[in-house]
Amino acid sequence: MSNLQHFTLGSSKPLFPDDGILRLYSMRFCPYAHRVHLVLDAKNVPHHDIYINLKEKPEWFREVSSSGKVPALELVREPGHPVLIESLIICDYLDEKYPEVPLYPKDALKKAQDQILIERFGQFIMTFYRILLNPNPADLVNDDIFAGLAIYEEELKQRGTEFFGGTAPGMLDYMIWPWCERFAALKYDRGLELDPERFVTLLKWRDLMLQDRAVKIFHLDGETHAKYMKSRRDGNPDYNML
Amino acid sequence: MSNLQHFTLGSSKPLFPDDGILRLYSMRFCPYAHRVHLVLDAKNVPHHDIYINLKEKPEWFREVSSSGKVPALELVREPGHPVLIESLIICDYLDEKYPEVPLYPKDALKKAQDQILIERFGQFIMTFYRILLNPNPADLVNDDIFAGLAIYEEELKQRGTEFFGGTAPGMLDYMIWPWCERFAALKYDRGLELDPERFVTLLKWRDLMLQDRAVKIFHLDGETHAKYMKSRRDGNPDYNML
């Protein structure tokens, strides 16, 4: 069950079949929710997607997610239908619960090192939004955003593998991907692109990621992301534009 | 090896015996570092403590922790002596690496629910510092800080156990403890105490935590914390006051 219309204030709660399938409350353009879509799809875990208008949330959503946040994952097979929030916690839970396609390195140290790189990506995310949401692109110093990505360029070069996860995308690949996909939006109204010489490894990685099955399922191109971001910048996010 | 003097700008790097023992870079009053001390002590993992003056960091510390942050844990038995940062990542790593005293619930869902409560405690932490660092206590509305703790009062009451972790402190207990210990400082220069009727469960928990071996090892009383916080508020944190 997936409907790209976002539920809004005044809408009735959708009726779900009693099928034991996970329910993911999401917003189509939310990069944090994107993380959970990627992990569910990478692990082939069936799920219903329920999209929420974050500006005018349906009244019934408060009962689902006490924090009012997406992503929120409702575990309908567990007693009391508990709901998990926080993208990283949800993804870690899914990795433990559905271990057939493991996304973290088995080694505790390597896992911790990947988690540090996921955490550190938060700095890049902040810079990214400062650039994307600023109405006056001329104000911006863009060096920061490239410096933030250079850490990952260097790291992947050192690992010498196609993906951070090795021969297939792992948790680190998927956790940073939503913003890497959205980076393509910066070309459209910020005129920013990655320098092919400085980011030779990361650009190769991007092309490989774009061929990954889970990435493809939820992928949107840069122009579409730019269009949504503009609507958000204008104070009227167009959730239902697809 | 533990010396309560904090290494400062211009100090030489301490020489360590080649004993394979973990090296924890810390600051005696840092609540995030406190988390790692608690987990190491709860698990009986031997470690050297190296205290760092965070205002005037020794030059050599940059080579240890590229982010310049504490806590930082140097894994001297691993090739290249890798260093982990971020308190939660370090504690999760320790829980995986030293499973004899497990701190998380075995069940993936219960673990994720505890992690959400750890994450959510971040809001309380922000309110706590707003109160503690504000030079004018009269400006403050203190309701927020009690509302933030009421979530944990309610949760523990519902669990019906002595600790969040059951019959012994678990990861959630230890991850929130550093700020709960420091709450006692608010009595001294903010005149704030927990209402014994509203927080009956949490106050019982606090008394039990104070009897825990790992908590005792690193414990400081409210007056000492208040004294340090005052020095910090005055712009001159007195790292070596103990």
Short mmCIF file of C-alpha atoms in Angstrom, two decimals:
data_model
loop_
_atom_site.label_atom_id
_atom_site.label_comp_id
_atom_site.label_asym_id
_atom_site.label_seq_id
_atom_site.Cartn_x
_atom_site.Cartn_y
_atom_site.Cartn_z
CA MET A 1 0.00 0.00 0.00
CA SER A 2 1.56 3.25 -1.06
CA ASN A 3 -0.13 6.44 -2.05
CA LEU A 4 1.99 9.45 -2.93
CA GLN A 5 -0.69 11.84 -1.67
CA HIS A 6 0.30 13.16 1.74
CA PHE A 7 -2.26 12.88 4.51
CA THR A 8 -3.14 16.29 5.88
CA LEU A 9 -5.08 18.06 8.62
CA GLY A 10 -8.66 16.87 8.60
CA SER A 11 -7.95 13.68 6.68
CA SER A 12 -9.18 10.39 8.10
CA LYS A 13 -6.75 7.78 9.18
CA PRO A 14 -6.24 5.21 6.45
CA LEU A 15 -7.67 1.77 7.08
CA PHE A 16 -5.06 -0.92 6.91
CA PRO A 17 -5.57 -4.59 6.22
CA ASP A 18 -4.63 -6.75 9.22
CA ASP A 19 -1.68 -8.17 7.28
CA GLY A 20 1.16 -7.83 9.79
CA ILE A 21 3.12 -5.64 7.37
CA LEU A 22 5.26 -2.80 8.75
CA ARG A 23 3.85 0.71 8.38
CA LEU A 24 6.30 3.44 7.55
CA TYR A 25 5.11 7.00 8.15
CA SER A 26 7.16 9.17 5.85
CA MET A 27 7.30 12.34 3.78
CA ARG A 28 8.32 11.82 0.15
CA PHE A 29 11.09 14.44 0.22
CA CYS A 30 12.38 13.91 3.77
CA PRO A 31 16.00 12.70 3.63
CA TYR A 32 15.78 11.13 7.11
CA ALA A 33 12.76 9.08 6.06
CA HIS A 34 14.64 8.30 2.84
CA ARG A 35 17.22 6.44 4.96
CA VAL A 36 14.56 4.06 6.25
CA HIS A 37 13.10 3.47 2.77
CA LEU A 38 16.60 2.52 1.58
CA VAL A 39 17.20 0.04 4.38
CA LEU A 40 13.77 -1.57 4.04
CA ASP A 41 14.23 -1.89 0.28
CA ALA A 42 17.82 -3.15 0.57
CA LYS A 43 16.58 -5.86 2.93
CA ASN A 44 13.43 -6.63 0.90
CA VAL A 45 11.22 -5.98 3.91
CA PRO A 46 7.61 -5.41 2.78
CA HIS A 47 6.09 -2.20 4.15
CA HIS A 48 3.19 0.15 3.70
CA ASP A 49 4.19 3.76 3.06
CA ILE A 50 2.00 6.43 4.58
CA TYR A 51 3.00 9.96 3.62
CA ILE A 52 2.36 12.81 6.03
CA ASN A 53 1.98 16.52 5.30
CA LEU A 54 4.45 17.86 7.86
CA LYS A 55 3.14 21.40 7.72
CA GLU A 56 -0.44 20.44 8.42
CA LYS A 57 -0.27 17.07 10.10
CA PRO A 58 -3.40 14.97 10.34
CA GLU A 59 -4.83 14.95 13.87
CA TRP A 60 -4.57 11.16 14.09
CA PHE A 61 -0.81 11.25 13.48
CA ARG A 62 -0.16 12.40 17.07
CA GLU A 63 -1.48 9.06 18.29
CA VAL A 64 0.92 7.22 15.99
CA SER A 65 4.07 9.25 16.64
CA SER A 66 4.05 11.06 19.97
CA SER A 67 6.90 13.28 18.76
CA GLY A 68 5.02 14.10 15.55
CA LYS A 69 8.15 13.21 13.60
CA VAL A 70 8.77 11.19 10.47
CA PRO A 71 10.18 8.69 9.86
CA ALA A 72 8.08 6.60 12.24
CA LEU A 73 7.86 2.85 11.90
CA GLU A 74 4.83 1.05 13.30
CA LEU A 75 5.56 -2.56 14.23
CA VAL A 76 2.16 -4.10 13.80
CA ARG A 77 3.26 -7.61 14.71
CA GLU A 78 4.40 -6.56 18.16
CA PRO A 79 1.93 -6.31 21.05
CA GLY A 80 0.51 -2.79 21.33
CA HIS A 81 1.85 -1.78 17.88
CA PRO A 82 4.92 0.09 19.16
CA VAL A 83 6.25 2.91 16.99
CA LEU A 84 9.95 3.61 16.52
CA ILE A 85 11.28 7.07 15.65
CA GLU A 86 14.74 8.52 14.78
CA SER A 87 16.11 7.38 11.44
CA LEU A 88 19.36 5.90 12.74
CA ILE A 89 17.68 4.00 15.56
CA ILE A 90 15.08 2.60 13.14
CA CYS A 91 17.77 1.54 10.65
CA ASP A 92 19.90 -0.10 13.35
CA TYR A 93 16.81 -1.93 14.60
CA LEU A 94 16.04 -3.17 11.08
CA ASP A 95 19.62 -4.34 10.69
CA GLU A 96 19.35 -6.41 13.85
CA LYS A 97 15.85 -7.69 13.14
CA TYR A 98 16.41 -8.60 9.48
CA PRO A 99 19.99 -9.88 9.42
CA GLU A 100 19.77 -11.75 6.08
CA VAL A 101 21.23 -8.72 4.26
CA PRO A 102 23.61 -7.35 6.90
CA LEU A 103 24.47 -3.69 6.44
CA TYR A 104 27.03 -3.11 9.18
CA PRO A 105 30.52 -4.63 9.26
CA LYS A 106 30.60 -7.67 11.57
CA ASP A 107 33.64 -6.32 13.38
CA ALA A 108 32.65 -4.05 16.31
CA LEU A 109 35.49 -1.60 15.64
CA LYS A 110 34.72 -1.22 11.93
CA LYS A 111 31.06 -0.77 12.80
CA ALA A 112 31.90 1.97 15.31
CA GLN A 113 34.15 3.69 12.76
CA ASP A 114 31.30 3.69 10.22
CA GLN A 115 28.95 5.07 12.86
CA ILE A 116 31.40 7.91 13.57
CA LEU A 117 31.41 8.75 9.85
CA ILE A 118 27.59 8.73 9.82
CA GLU A 119 27.53 11.03 12.86
CA ARG A 120 30.14 13.33 11.33
CA PHE A 121 28.07 13.64 8.16
CA GLY A 122 25.70 15.75 10.28
CA GLN A 123 28.06 18.69 9.81
CA PHE A 124 27.78 18.36 6.05
CA ILE A 125 23.99 18.17 6.36
CA MET A 126 23.90 21.48 8.24
CA THR A 127 26.04 23.21 5.61
CA PHE A 128 23.91 21.68 2.86
CA TYR A 129 20.72 23.17 4.24
CA ARG A 130 22.32 26.51 4.93
CA ILE A 131 23.09 26.69 1.22
CA LEU A 132 19.87 25.20 -0.06
CA LEU A 133 17.50 27.21 2.12
CA ASN A 134 19.26 30.57 1.90
CA PRO A 135 17.23 32.84 -0.36
CA ASN A 136 20.36 34.71 -1.46
CA PRO A 137 22.87 32.31 -2.99
CA ALA A 138 25.31 35.17 -3.47
CA ASP A 139 25.75 35.40 0.32
CA LEU A 140 27.13 31.95 0.62
CA VAL A 141 30.65 30.72 0.98
CA ASN A 142 30.58 27.27 -0.53
CA ASP A 143 33.99 25.99 0.48
CA ASP A 144 32.59 24.38 3.61
CA ILE A 145 30.32 22.06 1.72
CA PHE A 146 33.15 20.71 -0.39
CA ALA A 147 35.42 20.34 2.65
CA GLY A 148 32.68 18.31 4.33
CA LEU A 149 32.52 15.92 1.38
CA ALA A 150 36.29 15.71 0.96
CA ILE A 151 36.44 13.62 4.18
CA TYR A 152 34.34 10.95 2.44
CA GLU A 153 36.28 11.19 -0.81
CA GLU A 154 39.48 10.52 1.13
CA GLU A 155 37.94 7.75 3.22
CA LEU A 156 36.59 5.83 0.21
CA LYS A 157 39.87 6.24 -1.64
CA GLN A 158 41.70 4.76 1.34
CA ARG A 159 39.28 1.85 1.62
CA GLY A 160 39.86 1.09 -2.06
CA THR A 161 36.42 -0.51 -2.39
CA GLU A 162 33.51 0.38 -4.66
CA PHE A 163 31.26 1.21 -1.73
CA PHE A 164 31.96 2.17 1.87
CA GLY A 165 30.39 -1.21 2.66
CA GLY A 166 32.74 -3.07 0.31
CA THR A 167 31.37 -4.73 -2.82
CA ALA A 168 27.80 -3.67 -1.97
CA PRO A 169 26.36 -0.61 -0.23
CA GLY A 170 26.36 -0.86 3.57
CA MET A 171 24.81 1.22 6.32
CA LEU A 172 27.25 4.12 5.86
CA ASP A 173 26.49 4.27 2.12
CA TYR A 174 22.75 4.31 2.71
CA MET A 175 22.83 6.74 5.64
CA ILE A 176 24.66 9.44 3.67
CA TRP A 177 22.99 8.75 0.32
CA PRO A 178 19.82 10.89 0.75
CA TRP A 179 21.89 14.09 0.85
CA CYS A 180 24.27 12.92 -1.85
CA GLU A 181 21.26 12.34 -4.11
CA ARG A 182 19.97 15.81 -3.22
CA PHE A 183 23.34 17.37 -3.98
CA ALA A 184 22.32 17.17 -7.65
CA ALA A 185 19.64 19.77 -6.83
CA LEU A 186 22.32 22.37 -6.08
CA LYS A 187 23.21 22.49 -9.78
CA TYR A 188 19.83 23.93 -10.65
CA ASP A 189 19.48 27.01 -8.53
CA ARG A 190 22.88 27.27 -6.84
CA GLY A 191 25.12 26.45 -9.77
CA LEU A 192 27.12 24.04 -7.61
CA GLU A 193 28.61 20.80 -8.86
CA LEU A 194 31.33 18.49 -7.64
CA ASP A 195 34.71 19.09 -9.24
CA PRO A 196 35.41 15.86 -11.18
CA GLU A 197 39.11 16.02 -10.36
CA ARG A 198 38.76 16.66 -6.65
CA PHE A 199 35.94 14.13 -6.20
CA VAL A 200 36.93 11.39 -8.60
CA THR A 201 36.24 8.54 -6.13
CA LEU A 202 32.98 9.93 -4.78
CA LEU A 203 31.63 10.59 -8.29
CA LYS A 204 32.39 7.00 -9.28
CA TRP A 205 30.63 5.91 -6.10
CA ARG A 206 27.61 8.09 -6.93
CA ASP A 207 27.28 6.42 -10.34
CA LEU A 208 27.47 2.98 -8.75
CA MET A 209 24.94 3.93 -6.09
CA LEU A 210 22.55 5.07 -8.82
CA GLN A 211 22.60 1.51 -10.18
CA ASP A 212 21.77 -0.04 -6.79
CA ARG A 213 18.32 -1.59 -6.65
CA ALA A 214 17.27 -0.01 -3.33
CA VAL A 215 18.53 3.40 -4.42
CA LYS A 216 16.66 3.16 -7.72
CA ILE A 217 13.33 2.33 -6.07
CA PHE A 218 13.17 5.65 -4.21
CA HIS A 219 15.32 7.81 -6.49
CA LEU A 220 14.37 11.31 -7.67
CA ASP A 221 16.51 13.40 -9.98
CA GLY A 222 18.18 16.68 -9.07
CA GLU A 223 15.68 18.79 -10.94
CA THR A 224 12.77 17.30 -9.00
CA HIS A 225 14.57 17.78 -5.67
CA ALA A 226 15.38 21.38 -6.68
CA LYS A 227 11.74 22.04 -7.47
CA TYR A 228 10.62 20.71 -4.10
CA MET A 229 13.35 22.65 -2.27
CA LYS A 230 12.26 25.84 -3.99
CA SER A 231 8.68 25.30 -2.84
CA ARG A 232 9.99 24.76 0.68
CA ARG A 233 12.17 27.87 0.51
CA ASP A 234 9.11 29.82 -0.60
CA GLY A 235 7.32 28.69 2.55
CA ASN A 236 4.89 26.39 0.77
CA PRO A 237 6.38 22.90 0.51
CA ASP A 238 4.72 21.07 -2.36
CA TYR A 239 4.48 17.60 -0.83
CA ASN A 240 2.21 16.24 -3.55
CA MET A 241 4.13 17.44 -6.60
CA LEU A 242 4.94 13.94 -7.89
CA MET B 1 47.19 5.15 35.36
CA SER B 2 45.07 8.07 36.33
CA ASN B 3 46.11 11.56 37.24
CA LEU B 4 43.46 14.12 38.04
CA GLN B 5 45.62 16.94 36.69
CA HIS B 6 44.39 17.94 33.23
CA PHE B 7 46.97 18.07 30.47
CA THR B 8 47.18 21.54 28.98
CA LEU B 9 48.76 23.57 26.19
CA GLY B 10 52.49 23.10 26.22
CA SER B 11 52.41 19.88 28.24
CA SER B 12 54.27 16.86 26.93
CA LYS B 13 52.39 13.80 25.92
CA PRO B 14 52.37 11.26 28.75
CA LEU B 15 54.44 8.15 28.19
CA PHE B 16 52.41 5.01 28.48
CA PRO B 17 53.61 1.53 29.29
CA ASP B 18 53.11 -0.84 26.35
CA ASP B 19 50.50 -2.75 28.34
CA GLY B 20 47.65 -3.05 25.83
CA ILE B 21 45.29 -1.21 28.19
CA LEU B 22 42.63 1.11 26.73
CA ARG B 23 43.35 4.82 27.00
CA LEU B 24 40.40 7.07 27.76
CA TYR B 25 40.88 10.77 27.05
CA SER B 26 38.45 12.57 29.27
CA MET B 27 37.69 15.70 31.27
CA ARG B 28 36.78 15.11 34.90
CA PHE B 29 33.55 17.15 34.76
CA CYS B 30 32.40 16.27 31.24
CA PRO B 31 29.09 14.38 31.42
CA TYR B 32 29.61 12.78 27.99
CA ALA B 33 32.99 11.40 29.09
CA HIS B 34 31.28 10.36 32.34
CA ARG B 35 29.10 7.98 30.29
CA VAL B 36 32.18 6.12 29.06
CA HIS B 37 33.71 5.92 32.56
CA LEU B 38 30.47 4.35 33.79
CA VAL B 39 30.36 1.72 31.06
CA LEU B 40 34.04 0.82 31.44
CA ASP B 41 33.64 0.52 35.20
CA ALA B 42 30.37 -1.42 34.96
CA LYS B 43 32.11 -3.90 32.68
CA ASN B 44 35.32 -3.98 34.71
CA VAL B 45 37.40 -3.01 31.69
CA PRO B 46 40.81 -1.71 32.79
CA HIS B 47 41.70 1.68 31.31
CA HIS B 48 44.09 4.55 31.69
CA ASP B 49 42.40 7.92 32.23
CA ILE B 50 44.04 10.92 30.61
CA TYR B 51 42.39 14.21 31.48
CA ILE B 52 42.46 17.06 28.97
CA ASN B 53 42.11 20.80 29.59
CA LEU B 54 39.43 21.55 27.00
CA LYS B 55 40.02 25.27 27.01
CA GLU B 56 43.73 25.01 26.33
CA LYS B 57 44.22 21.63 24.76
CA PRO B 58 47.70 20.16 24.57
CA GLU B 59 49.10 20.30 21.02
CA TRP B 60 49.58 16.52 20.93
CA PHE B 61 45.88 15.92 21.55
CA ARG B 62 45.05 16.81 17.94
CA GLU B 63 46.98 13.76 16.82
CA VAL B 64 44.98 11.56 19.18
CA SER B 65 41.49 12.93 18.49
CA SER B 66 41.17 14.60 15.11
CA SER B 67 37.95 16.27 16.25
CA GLY B 68 39.64 17.53 19.43
CA LYS B 69 36.73 16.11 21.42
CA VAL B 70 36.48 14.11 24.60
CA PRO B 71 35.59 11.39 25.30
CA ALA B 72 38.05 9.69 22.97
CA LEU B 73 39.01 6.06 23.43
CA GLU B 74 42.32 4.84 22.06
CA LEU B 75 42.31 1.13 21.24
CA VAL B 76 45.95 0.29 21.72
CA ARG B 77 45.55 -3.40 20.93
CA GLU B 78 44.24 -2.69 17.45
CA PRO B 79 46.62 -2.05 14.54
CA GLY B 80 47.33 1.68 14.16
CA HIS B 81 45.81 2.50 17.57
CA PRO B 82 42.45 3.70 16.25
CA VAL B 83 40.58 6.27 18.32
CA LEU B 84 36.82 6.26 18.80
CA ILE B 85 34.85 9.42 19.56
CA GLU B 86 31.18 10.21 20.40
CA SER B 87 30.03 8.92 23.79
CA LEU B 88 27.13 6.79 22.53
CA ILE B 89 29.15 5.17 19.77
CA ILE B 90 31.96 4.37 22.22
CA CYS B 91 29.53 2.89 24.75
CA ASP B 92 27.76 0.79 22.10
CA TYR B 93 31.15 -0.44 20.91
CA LEU B 94 32.13 -1.41 24.45
CA ASP B 95 28.85 -3.24 24.90
CA GLU B 96 29.52 -5.31 21.78
CA LYS B 97 33.20 -5.87 22.53
CA TYR B 98 32.81 -6.75 26.21
CA PRO B 99 29.55 -8.69 26.32
CA GLU B 100 30.13 -10.38 29.71
CA VAL B 101 28.11 -7.64 31.45
CA PRO B 102 25.52 -6.83 28.76
CA LEU B 103 23.95 -3.41 29.14
CA TYR B 104 21.33 -3.41 26.40
CA PRO B 105 18.22 -5.58 26.36
CA LYS B 106 18.71 -8.64 24.16
CA ASP B 107 15.48 -7.96 22.30
CA ALA B 108 16.02 -5.63 19.31
CA LEU B 109 12.76 -3.75 19.91
CA LYS B 110 13.44 -3.13 23.60
CA LYS B 111 16.94 -1.99 22.70
CA ALA B 112 15.59 0.47 20.12
CA GLN B 113 13.04 1.78 22.62
CA ASP B 114 15.83 2.40 25.15
CA GLN B 115 17.87 4.15 22.46
CA ILE B 116 14.93 6.43 21.69
CA LEU B 117 14.75 7.35 25.38
CA ILE B 118 18.50 8.07 25.39
CA GLU B 119 18.12 10.25 22.29
CA ARG B 120 15.12 12.04 23.76
CA PHE B 121 17.09 12.85 26.91
CA GLY B 122 19.01 15.30 24.71
CA GLN B 123 16.13 17.76 25.10
CA PHE B 124 16.46 17.60 28.87
CA ILE B 125 20.22 18.12 28.56
CA MET B 126 19.69 21.33 26.58
CA THR B 127 17.25 22.69 29.15
CA PHE B 128 19.61 21.67 31.94
CA TYR B 129 22.48 23.72 30.51
CA ARG B 130 20.25 26.67 29.73
CA ILE B 131 19.46 26.80 33.43
CA LEU B 132 22.90 25.99 34.73
CA LEU B 133 24.84 28.37 32.50
CA ASN B 134 22.49 31.33 32.63
CA PRO B 135 24.04 34.01 34.81
CA ASN B 136 20.61 35.28 35.88
CA PRO B 137 18.61 32.49 37.48
CA ALA B 138 15.68 34.85 37.87
CA ASP B 139 15.19 34.88 34.07
CA LEU B 140 14.49 31.22 33.91
CA VAL B 141 11.30 29.32 33.60
CA ASN B 142 12.03 26.00 35.21
CA ASP B 143 8.92 24.06 34.25
CA ASP B 144 10.59 22.65 31.15
CA ILE B 145 13.26 20.86 33.10
CA PHE B 146 10.73 19.05 35.25
CA ALA B 147 8.59 18.17 32.24
CA GLY B 148 11.66 16.65 30.59
CA LEU B 149 12.27 14.43 33.62
CA ALA B 150 8.61 13.50 34.06
CA ILE B 151 8.89 11.34 30.92
CA TYR B 152 11.46 9.17 32.71
CA GLU B 153 9.50 9.14 35.97
CA GLU B 154 6.48 7.82 34.06
CA GLU B 155 8.52 5.31 32.06
CA LEU B 156 10.21 3.79 35.11
CA LYS B 157 6.92 3.62 36.97
CA GLN B 158 5.41 1.72 34.04
CA ARG B 159 8.33 -0.68 33.86
CA GLY B 160 7.90 -1.43 37.55
CA THR B 161 11.59 -2.33 37.92
CA GLU B 162 14.27 -0.82 40.15
CA PHE B 163 16.34 0.33 37.20
CA PHE B 164 15.46 1.03 33.55
CA GLY B 165 17.65 -1.99 32.84
CA GLY B 166 15.70 -4.22 35.27
CA THR B 167 17.37 -5.49 38.43
CA ALA B 168 20.67 -3.78 37.55
CA PRO B 169 21.50 -0.54 35.71
CA GLY B 170 21.56 -0.91 31.93
CA MET B 171 22.67 1.35 29.10
CA LEU B 172 19.72 3.74 29.49
CA ASP B 173 20.43 4.14 33.23
CA TYR B 174 24.09 4.89 32.63
CA MET B 175 23.56 7.17 29.61
CA ILE B 176 21.23 9.53 31.51
CA TRP B 177 22.99 9.28 34.88
CA PRO B 178 25.69 11.96 34.36
CA TRP B 179 23.04 14.70 34.16
CA CYS B 180 20.94 13.17 36.92
CA GLU B 181 24.00 13.25 39.19
CA ARG B 182 24.59 16.88 38.19
CA PHE B 183 20.98 17.77 38.92
CA ALA B 184 22.02 17.88 42.57
CA ALA B 185 24.15 20.93 41.67
CA LEU B 186 21.02 22.96 40.87
CA LYS B 187 20.12 23.00 44.55
CA TYR B 188 23.15 25.09 45.38
CA ASP B 189 22.91 28.12 43.17
CA ARG B 190 19.54 27.66 41.48
CA GLY B 191 17.50 26.50 44.42
CA LEU B 192 16.00 23.70 42.36
CA GLU B 193 15.15 20.28 43.71
CA LEU B 194 12.93 17.45 42.56
CA ASP B 195 9.49 17.43 44.15
CA PRO B 196 9.42 14.19 46.18
CA GLU B 197 5.77 13.63 45.37
CA ARG B 198 6.00 14.18 41.63
CA PHE B 199 9.26 12.24 41.26
CA VAL B 200 8.79 9.44 43.75
CA THR B 201 10.02 6.70 41.37
CA LEU B 202 12.95 8.65 39.97
CA LEU B 203 14.15 9.66 43.44
CA LYS B 204 14.08 6.03 44.55
CA TRP B 205 16.04 5.19 41.39
CA ARG B 206 18.58 7.94 42.16
CA ASP B 207 19.21 6.48 45.62
CA LEU B 208 19.68 3.02 44.15
CA MET B 209 22.00 4.36 41.44
CA LEU B 210 24.11 6.02 44.12
CA GLN B 211 24.75 2.56 45.57
CA ASP B 212 25.87 1.11 42.24
CA ARG B 213 29.56 0.24 42.13
CA ALA B 214 30.29 1.90 38.76
CA VAL B 215 28.39 5.03 39.75
CA LYS B 216 30.26 5.25 43.07
CA ILE B 217 33.69 5.04 41.42
CA PHE B 218 33.22 8.26 39.47
CA HIS B 219 30.69 10.04 41.67
CA LEU B 220 30.94 13.67 42.74
CA ASP B 221 28.43 15.38 45.00
CA GLY B 222 26.16 18.25 43.99
CA GLU B 223 28.21 20.86 45.81
CA THR B 224 31.35 19.90 43.89
CA HIS B 225 29.50 19.92 40.56
CA ALA B 226 28.01 23.32 41.45
CA LYS B 227 31.46 24.69 42.22
CA TYR B 228 32.82 23.50 38.89
CA MET B 229 29.77 24.84 37.01
CA LYS B 230 30.22 28.22 38.63
CA SER B 231 33.84 28.36 37.48
CA ARG B 232 32.66 27.48 33.98
CA ARG B 233 29.91 30.10 34.07
CA ASP B 234 32.54 32.63 35.11
CA GLY B 235 34.55 31.77 31.99
CA ASN B 236 37.34 30.04 33.83
CA PRO B 237 36.56 26.34 34.19
CA ASP B 238 38.53 24.96 37.11
CA TYR B 239 39.45 21.56 35.69
CA ASN B 240 41.93 20.76 38.43
CA MET B 241 39.80 21.65 41.45
CA LEU B 242 39.69 18.10 42.84
#
